[in-house]
mmCIF file of C-alpha atoms and ligand atoms in Angstrom:
data_model
loop_
_atom_site.group_PDB
_atom_site.id
_atom_site.type_symbol
_atom_site.label_atom_id
_atom_site.label_comp_id
_atom_site.label_asym_id
_atom_site.label_seq_id
_atom_site.Cartn_x
_atom_site.Cartn_y
_atom_site.Cartn_z
ATOM 1 C CA MET A 1 88.786 61.123 111.333
ATOM 2 C CA ALA A 2 88.419 62.110 107.662
ATOM 3 C CA ILE A 3 91.377 63.984 106.425
ATOM 4 C CA VAL A 4 90.683 66.540 104.092
ATOM 5 C CA LEU A 5 92.786 69.083 101.914
ATOM 6 C CA GLY A 6 93.339 72.472 103.227
ATOM 7 C CA PRO A 7 94.127 75.778 101.474
ATOM 8 C CA ASN A 8 96.343 75.528 98.673
ATOM 9 C CA ARG A 9 97.551 77.050 95.748
ATOM 10 C CA TYR A 10 100.083 76.344 92.883
ATOM 11 C CA GLY A 11 101.815 78.342 90.110
ATOM 12 C CA LYS A 12 105.261 79.230 88.142
ATOM 13 C CA ALA A 13 107.593 80.895 90.494
ATOM 14 C CA GLU A 14 110.354 83.423 89.368
ATOM 15 C CA THR A 15 109.749 83.718 85.467
ATOM 16 C CA ARG A 16 112.658 85.951 84.680
ATOM 17 C CA VAL A 17 111.322 88.340 81.917
ATOM 18 C CA VAL A 18 113.143 91.387 80.253
ATOM 19 C CA ARG A 19 111.047 93.250 78.092
ATOM 20 C CA VAL A 20 113.242 95.704 75.399
ATOM 21 C CA THR A 21 110.994 98.556 74.163
ATOM 22 C CA ARG A 22 112.386 99.984 70.784
ATOM 23 C CA ALA A 23 111.829 103.772 69.968
ATOM 24 C CA ALA A 24 112.130 104.981 66.366
ATOM 25 C CA ASP A 25 114.950 106.773 67.188
ATOM 26 C CA GLY A 26 116.848 103.757 67.985
ATOM 27 C CA THR A 27 116.771 104.399 72.068
ATOM 28 C CA HIS A 28 115.803 101.165 73.885
ATOM 29 C CA ALA A 29 114.171 101.194 77.392
ATOM 30 C CA LEU A 30 114.553 97.971 79.459
ATOM 31 C CA THR A 31 112.127 96.698 81.995
ATOM 32 C CA ASP A 32 113.626 93.490 84.163
ATOM 33 C CA LEU A 33 110.816 91.474 86.137
ATOM 34 C CA ASN A 34 111.154 88.410 87.997
ATOM 35 C CA VAL A 35 107.404 87.155 88.030
ATOM 36 C CA SER A 36 105.962 84.570 90.441
ATOM 37 C CA VAL A 37 102.056 83.693 89.556
ATOM 38 C CA ALA A 38 100.030 81.657 92.408
ATOM 39 C CA LEU A 39 96.663 80.695 91.595
ATOM 40 C CA SER A 40 93.924 79.185 93.542
ATOM 41 C CA GLY A 41 90.005 77.939 93.114
ATOM 42 C CA ASP A 42 88.469 74.858 92.423
ATOM 43 C CA LEU A 43 91.232 72.559 92.655
ATOM 44 C CA THR A 44 90.575 69.486 95.138
ATOM 45 C CA ASP A 45 90.148 66.616 91.872
ATOM 46 C CA THR A 46 93.995 67.203 90.761
ATOM 47 C CA HIS A 47 95.168 66.990 94.404
ATOM 48 C CA LEU A 48 92.637 63.904 95.713
ATOM 49 C CA THR A 49 91.999 61.912 92.404
ATOM 50 C CA GLY A 50 94.688 63.591 89.803
ATOM 51 C CA ASP A 51 91.966 65.016 87.459
ATOM 52 C CA ASN A 52 93.933 67.608 85.740
ATOM 53 C CA ALA A 53 90.703 69.154 84.032
ATOM 54 C CA HIS A 54 90.751 72.205 86.342
ATOM 55 C CA VAL A 55 94.384 73.128 86.135
ATOM 56 C CA LEU A 56 95.741 75.731 84.139
ATOM 57 C CA PRO A 57 99.635 74.640 83.495
ATOM 58 C CA THR A 58 102.084 76.301 85.008
ATOM 59 C CA ASP A 59 103.898 76.377 82.190
ATOM 60 C CA THR A 60 100.789 78.051 80.405
ATOM 61 C CA GLN A 61 101.340 80.521 83.165
ATOM 62 C CA LYS A 62 105.053 81.410 82.198
ATOM 63 C CA ASN A 63 103.906 81.684 78.657
ATOM 64 C CA THR A 64 101.422 83.935 79.455
ATOM 65 C CA VAL A 65 103.856 86.255 81.370
ATOM 66 C CA TYR A 66 106.108 86.453 78.326
ATOM 67 C CA ALA A 67 103.291 86.887 76.053
ATOM 68 C CA PHE A 68 101.805 89.978 78.185
ATOM 69 C CA ALA A 69 105.091 91.702 78.300
ATOM 70 C CA LYS A 70 105.295 91.647 74.409
ATOM 71 C CA GLN A 71 101.628 92.356 73.625
ATOM 72 C CA HIS A 72 101.049 94.977 76.683
ATOM 73 C CA GLY A 73 104.546 96.070 77.672
ATOM 74 C CA ILE A 74 105.311 96.717 81.274
ATOM 75 C CA ALA A 75 103.941 100.182 82.268
ATOM 76 C CA SER A 76 104.801 99.108 85.954
ATOM 77 C CA PRO A 77 105.331 96.138 88.054
ATOM 78 C CA GLU A 78 102.105 96.648 89.801
ATOM 79 C CA ALA A 79 99.958 97.758 86.943
ATOM 80 C CA PHE A 80 101.759 94.329 85.022
ATOM 81 C CA GLY A 81 100.845 92.200 87.794
ATOM 82 C CA LEU A 82 97.055 93.617 87.766
ATOM 83 C CA LEU A 83 96.938 92.629 84.088
ATOM 84 C CA LEU A 84 98.148 89.055 85.110
ATOM 85 C CA ALA A 85 96.210 88.508 88.351
ATOM 86 C CA ARG A 86 92.650 89.583 86.029
ATOM 87 C CA HIS A 87 93.624 87.611 83.328
ATOM 88 C CA PHE A 88 93.933 84.351 85.417
ATOM 89 C CA THR A 89 90.825 85.153 87.337
ATOM 90 C CA SER A 90 88.393 86.208 84.503
ATOM 91 C CA SER A 91 89.478 83.709 81.745
ATOM 92 C CA GLN A 92 89.255 80.105 83.720
ATOM 93 C CA GLU A 93 86.098 79.382 85.397
ATOM 94 C CA THR A 94 88.216 77.158 87.885
ATOM 95 C CA ILE A 95 90.805 79.764 88.937
ATOM 96 C CA THR A 96 88.995 82.014 91.375
ATOM 97 C CA GLY A 97 91.980 83.824 93.109
ATOM 98 C CA ALA A 98 95.258 85.192 91.860
ATOM 99 C CA ARG A 99 98.478 86.469 93.735
ATOM 100 C CA VAL A 100 101.381 87.948 91.384
ATOM 101 C CA ASP A 101 104.644 88.639 93.420
ATOM 102 C CA LEU A 102 107.120 91.110 91.067
ATOM 103 C CA GLU A 103 110.599 92.147 91.275
ATOM 104 C CA GLU A 104 111.902 94.621 89.068
ATOM 105 C CA TYR A 105 115.793 94.811 89.077
ATOM 106 C CA PRO A 106 116.376 98.435 87.757
ATOM 107 C CA TRP A 107 118.879 99.435 85.249
ATOM 108 C CA ASN A 108 120.483 102.697 84.229
ATOM 109 C CA ARG A 109 120.984 104.363 81.275
ATOM 110 C CA LEU A 110 124.414 104.265 80.024
ATOM 111 C CA GLY A 111 123.404 105.272 76.294
ATOM 112 C CA PRO A 112 120.901 104.822 73.872
ATOM 113 C CA HIS A 113 121.004 101.089 74.468
ATOM 114 C CA SER A 114 123.330 100.033 76.976
ATOM 115 C CA PHE A 115 122.941 100.014 80.753
ATOM 116 C CA SER A 116 124.002 98.941 84.061
ATOM 117 C CA ARG A 117 122.526 97.189 86.990
ATOM 118 C CA GLU A 118 121.591 99.850 89.884
ATOM 119 C CA GLY A 119 123.324 97.983 92.890
ATOM 120 C CA SER A 120 121.217 95.760 94.898
ATOM 121 C CA LEU A 121 118.321 97.788 94.951
ATOM 122 C CA VAL A 122 115.208 95.509 94.207
ATOM 123 C CA ARG A 123 111.601 97.130 93.241
ATOM 124 C CA THR A 124 108.547 94.939 94.717
ATOM 125 C CA ALA A 125 105.222 94.384 94.069
ATOM 126 C CA SER A 126 102.186 92.326 95.037
ATOM 127 C CA VAL A 127 98.598 92.113 93.550
ATOM 128 C CA GLU A 128 96.304 89.839 94.587
ATOM 129 C CA VAL A 129 92.668 89.273 92.637
ATOM 130 C CA SER A 130 89.741 87.522 94.507
ATOM 131 C CA GLY A 131 86.527 87.828 93.135
ATOM 132 C CA SER A 132 85.989 91.666 92.769
ATOM 133 C CA ALA A 133 88.607 92.184 95.504
ATOM 134 C CA GLU A 134 91.824 93.558 94.388
ATOM 135 C CA THR A 135 95.100 94.560 96.410
ATOM 136 C CA VAL A 136 98.303 95.950 95.579
ATOM 137 C CA PHE A 137 101.217 96.233 97.464
ATOM 138 C CA GLY A 138 104.517 98.160 96.674
ATOM 139 C CA GLY A 139 107.626 98.266 98.264
ATOM 140 C CA LEU A 140 111.560 97.428 97.550
ATOM 141 C CA THR A 141 114.287 95.578 99.202
ATOM 142 C CA GLY A 142 118.089 95.561 98.977
ATOM 143 C CA LEU A 143 118.498 99.383 99.270
ATOM 144 C CA THR A 144 121.794 99.083 100.844
ATOM 145 C CA LEU A 145 122.560 102.102 103.049
ATOM 146 C CA LEU A 146 125.149 103.424 105.500
ATOM 147 C CA ASN A 147 126.047 106.274 107.759
ATOM 148 C CA SER A 148 129.760 106.330 109.003
ATOM 149 C CA THR A 149 129.446 108.340 112.019
ATOM 150 C CA ASP A 150 125.930 110.091 113.800
ATOM 151 C CA SER A 151 125.002 106.642 115.278
ATOM 152 C CA GLU A 152 125.145 105.990 119.115
ATOM 153 C CA PHE A 153 123.805 102.943 120.893
ATOM 154 C CA ALA A 154 123.380 103.254 124.711
ATOM 155 C CA GLY A 155 121.334 103.190 127.863
ATOM 156 C CA PHE A 156 120.300 99.680 126.987
ATOM 157 C CA ILE A 157 119.548 96.705 129.574
ATOM 158 C CA ARG A 158 122.691 95.233 130.943
ATOM 159 C CA ASP A 159 121.935 91.847 132.633
ATOM 160 C CA ASP A 160 124.348 88.598 133.356
ATOM 161 C CA TYR A 161 124.774 88.098 129.494
ATOM 162 C CA THR A 162 125.174 91.406 128.331
ATOM 163 C CA THR A 163 129.018 92.466 126.998
ATOM 164 C CA LEU A 164 127.967 94.822 124.170
ATOM 165 C CA ALA A 165 130.181 98.300 125.144
ATOM 166 C CA GLU A 166 128.095 101.388 124.810
ATOM 167 C CA THR A 167 128.988 103.424 121.791
ATOM 168 C CA SER A 168 128.750 106.958 120.732
ATOM 169 C CA ASP A 169 130.221 106.706 117.438
ATOM 170 C CA ARG A 170 129.576 103.678 115.517
ATOM 171 C CA ILE A 171 128.837 102.980 111.306
ATOM 172 C CA LEU A 172 125.219 102.251 110.925
ATOM 173 C CA ALA A 173 124.330 99.744 107.967
ATOM 174 C CA THR A 174 121.106 98.422 106.806
ATOM 175 C CA ALA A 175 119.685 96.879 103.879
ATOM 176 C CA VAL A 176 116.037 98.368 103.267
ATOM 177 C CA ASP A 177 112.782 96.173 102.964
ATOM 178 C CA ALA A 178 109.774 98.112 102.648
ATOM 179 C CA ARG A 179 106.390 97.401 101.825
ATOM 180 C CA TRP A 180 103.412 99.628 101.237
ATOM 181 C CA ARG A 181 99.598 98.954 100.383
ATOM 182 C CA PHE A 182 98.121 101.354 97.982
ATOM 183 C CA PRO A 183 94.820 102.592 98.545
ATOM 184 C CA ALA A 184 93.334 102.239 95.097
ATOM 185 C CA VAL A 185 94.580 100.265 92.246
ATOM 186 C CA ASP A 186 94.405 103.293 89.948
ATOM 187 C CA ALA A 187 97.429 105.324 92.194
ATOM 188 C CA ASP A 188 100.560 106.365 90.185
ATOM 189 C CA PHE A 189 102.697 103.260 91.188
ATOM 190 C CA ASP A 190 105.772 104.818 89.702
ATOM 191 C CA ALA A 191 105.480 108.187 91.531
ATOM 192 C CA VAL A 192 105.028 106.571 94.824
ATOM 193 C CA PHE A 193 107.652 104.435 94.787
ATOM 194 C CA ALA A 194 110.369 107.412 93.528
ATOM 195 C CA ALA A 195 108.727 109.615 96.535
ATOM 196 C CA ALA A 196 109.151 106.747 98.777
ATOM 197 C CA ARG A 197 112.612 105.317 97.939
ATOM 198 C CA ASP A 198 113.713 109.098 98.277
ATOM 199 C CA ALA A 199 112.175 109.681 101.436
ATOM 200 C CA LEU A 200 113.631 106.269 102.785
ATOM 201 C CA ILE A 201 117.064 107.558 101.763
ATOM 202 C CA ASP A 202 116.756 110.973 103.035
ATOM 203 C CA ALA A 203 115.447 110.107 106.483
ATOM 204 C CA PHE A 204 118.663 107.332 107.040
ATOM 205 C CA THR A 205 120.785 109.842 105.961
ATOM 206 C CA GLY A 206 119.438 112.829 108.071
ATOM 207 C CA THR A 207 118.638 111.247 111.261
ATOM 208 C CA TYR A 208 121.199 111.433 114.049
ATOM 209 C CA SER A 209 120.559 107.756 115.149
ATOM 210 C CA TYR A 210 120.475 106.695 118.719
ATOM 211 C CA SER A 211 119.030 103.117 117.460
ATOM 212 C CA LEU A 212 118.132 101.350 114.671
ATOM 213 C CA GLN A 213 114.576 101.327 116.017
ATOM 214 C CA GLN A 214 114.761 105.284 116.061
ATOM 215 C CA THR A 215 115.842 105.487 112.491
ATOM 216 C CA LEU A 216 113.040 102.997 111.568
ATOM 217 C CA PHE A 217 110.584 105.166 112.641
ATOM 218 C CA ALA A 218 111.989 108.451 111.059
ATOM 219 C CA MET A 219 112.105 106.682 107.816
ATOM 220 C CA GLY A 220 108.680 105.356 107.923
ATOM 221 C CA LYS A 221 107.193 108.809 109.101
ATOM 222 C CA ALA A 222 109.239 110.545 105.942
ATOM 223 C CA VAL A 223 107.525 108.113 103.509
ATOM 224 C CA LEU A 224 103.980 108.830 105.234
ATOM 225 C CA GLU A 225 104.801 112.758 104.863
ATOM 226 C CA ALA A 226 106.089 112.182 101.248
ATOM 227 C CA CYS A 227 103.093 109.676 99.941
ATOM 228 C CA PRO A 228 99.893 111.392 101.298
ATOM 229 C CA ASP A 229 97.764 108.609 99.626
ATOM 230 C CA LEU A 230 99.854 105.669 101.896
ATOM 231 C CA SER A 231 98.474 104.960 105.126
ATOM 232 C CA GLU A 232 100.799 102.503 106.252
ATOM 233 C CA VAL A 233 104.546 101.448 105.658
ATOM 234 C CA ARG A 234 105.881 98.023 107.026
ATOM 235 C CA LEU A 235 109.884 98.100 107.387
ATOM 236 C CA ARG A 236 112.350 95.605 107.797
ATOM 237 C CA LEU A 237 116.171 96.647 108.741
ATOM 238 C CA PRO A 238 118.904 94.617 109.122
ATOM 239 C CA ASN A 239 121.609 95.936 111.332
ATOM 240 C CA LYS A 240 124.563 95.177 109.296
ATOM 241 C CA HIS A 241 127.129 95.230 112.197
ATOM 242 C CA HIS A 242 130.542 96.719 111.416
ATOM 243 C CA PHE A 243 133.266 95.907 114.429
ATOM 244 C CA VAL A 244 136.002 98.185 114.740
ATOM 245 C CA VAL A 245 139.250 95.840 114.365
ATOM 246 C CA ASP A 246 141.986 96.643 116.585
ATOM 247 C CA CYS A 247 145.451 97.448 114.912
ATOM 248 C CA THR A 248 147.590 98.241 118.230
ATOM 249 C CA PRO A 249 148.988 94.501 117.890
ATOM 250 C CA PHE A 250 150.383 95.784 114.526
ATOM 251 C CA GLY A 251 151.839 98.872 116.020
ATOM 252 C CA LEU A 252 149.096 100.869 114.857
ATOM 253 C CA ASP A 253 146.879 103.758 116.285
ATOM 254 C CA SER A 254 143.814 103.057 117.852
ATOM 255 C CA ALA A 255 141.545 105.357 115.907
ATOM 256 C CA PRO A 256 138.264 103.322 114.784
ATOM 257 C CA GLU A 257 139.650 103.605 110.754
ATOM 258 C CA VAL A 258 139.029 99.564 109.911
ATOM 259 C CA PHE A 259 136.133 97.881 110.496
ATOM 260 C CA HIS A 260 134.859 94.005 109.967
ATOM 261 C CA ALA A 261 131.890 93.975 108.344
ATOM 262 C CA ASP A 262 130.007 91.170 109.607
ATOM 263 C CA ASP A 263 127.463 89.097 107.316
ATOM 264 C CA ARG A 264 125.570 87.196 110.543
ATOM 265 C CA PRO A 265 124.195 86.792 112.865
ATOM 266 C CA TYR A 266 122.639 90.273 112.405
ATOM 267 C CA GLY A 267 120.377 92.473 114.354
ATOM 268 C CA LEU A 268 116.640 92.727 112.340
ATOM 269 C CA ILE A 269 114.693 95.736 113.569
ATOM 270 C CA GLU A 270 110.907 95.458 112.178
ATOM 271 C CA GLY A 271 108.275 97.701 112.523
ATOM 272 C CA THR A 272 105.190 99.407 110.850
ATOM 273 C CA VAL A 273 104.517 103.145 110.782
ATOM 274 C CA VAL A 274 100.843 104.208 110.245
ATOM 275 C CA ARG A 275 98.796 107.029 110.324
ATOM 276 C CA ASP A 276 96.533 107.093 113.049
ATOM 277 C CA ASP A 277 93.140 108.751 111.424
HETATM 278 O O1 URC D 301 120.214 100.037 116.852
HETATM 279 C C1 URC D 301 120.388 99.228 117.667
HETATM 280 N N1 URC D 301 119.327 98.637 118.231
HETATM 281 C C2 URC D 301 119.285 97.518 118.887
HETATM 282 O O2 URC D 301 118.354 97.019 119.338
HETATM 283 C C3 URC D 301 120.786 96.790 119.215
HETATM 284 N N2 URC D 301 120.973 95.763 119.708
HETATM 285 C C4 URC D 301 122.236 95.637 119.394
HETATM 286 O O3 URC D 301 123.030 94.786 120.330
HETATM 287 N N3 URC D 301 122.718 96.650 119.030
HETATM 288 C C5 URC D 301 121.809 97.460 118.327
HETATM 289 N N4 URC D 301 121.477 98.777 117.743
#
């Protein structure tokens, strides 16, 4: 039985690039990205014999990220990813596929050249180019949200192992991970990101929740209503459990005002919301 090489790709992961753009009036703008490149193509020789004639070094890929940030600026993570993926697949005969994953760490402006990191929110993009096929995903992760009421969980299955009490008032908290596919590569990536992020926040805060699953659907629906061009949104919502601490042993009343924020294990609610047409 012959042993052969299966699918493979390679690239420079997590190139951190911060692009400063200086306006004539001394105001600076800042874009902070983490860029991961993965290339595929005619790469059998390097795996089987170590002949590297078809290999564009990952070090070169890193340099390209820096050079393109300098030369072209960073219009959006999606646009920068497309620029890179198109470059790698069109400039090297042996490279036929490129996947570029990008994270953007948003900064809020404090002054003309001063900024503060915007919480744990990360904007994400993923670009795939293979021949003439181009696919762009946008999204976000780490959007941490909490409702301190308007959340219940009851009416669930009870079997021999169920100890969970039903609750009519609990804290509901999550860190939203959302991903959407753009129907076209010339979409207004920034506008969709802003509308989707706002829709996610509004739906989370505005939904009286009987389960995180119900909140997930409401959030996905709100994104599709706010972004008519999108046909699908994929959501992963960790249920960041907050357990009431019983303070009665300390001679204090039992009103649920102090909670233990447990980090693991956590419920993980995942779902895709789609337009059925
Ligand atoms: O919103 C929830 N959905 C669940 O499926 C679940 N399971 C659980 O133990 N707590 C919760 N909360």
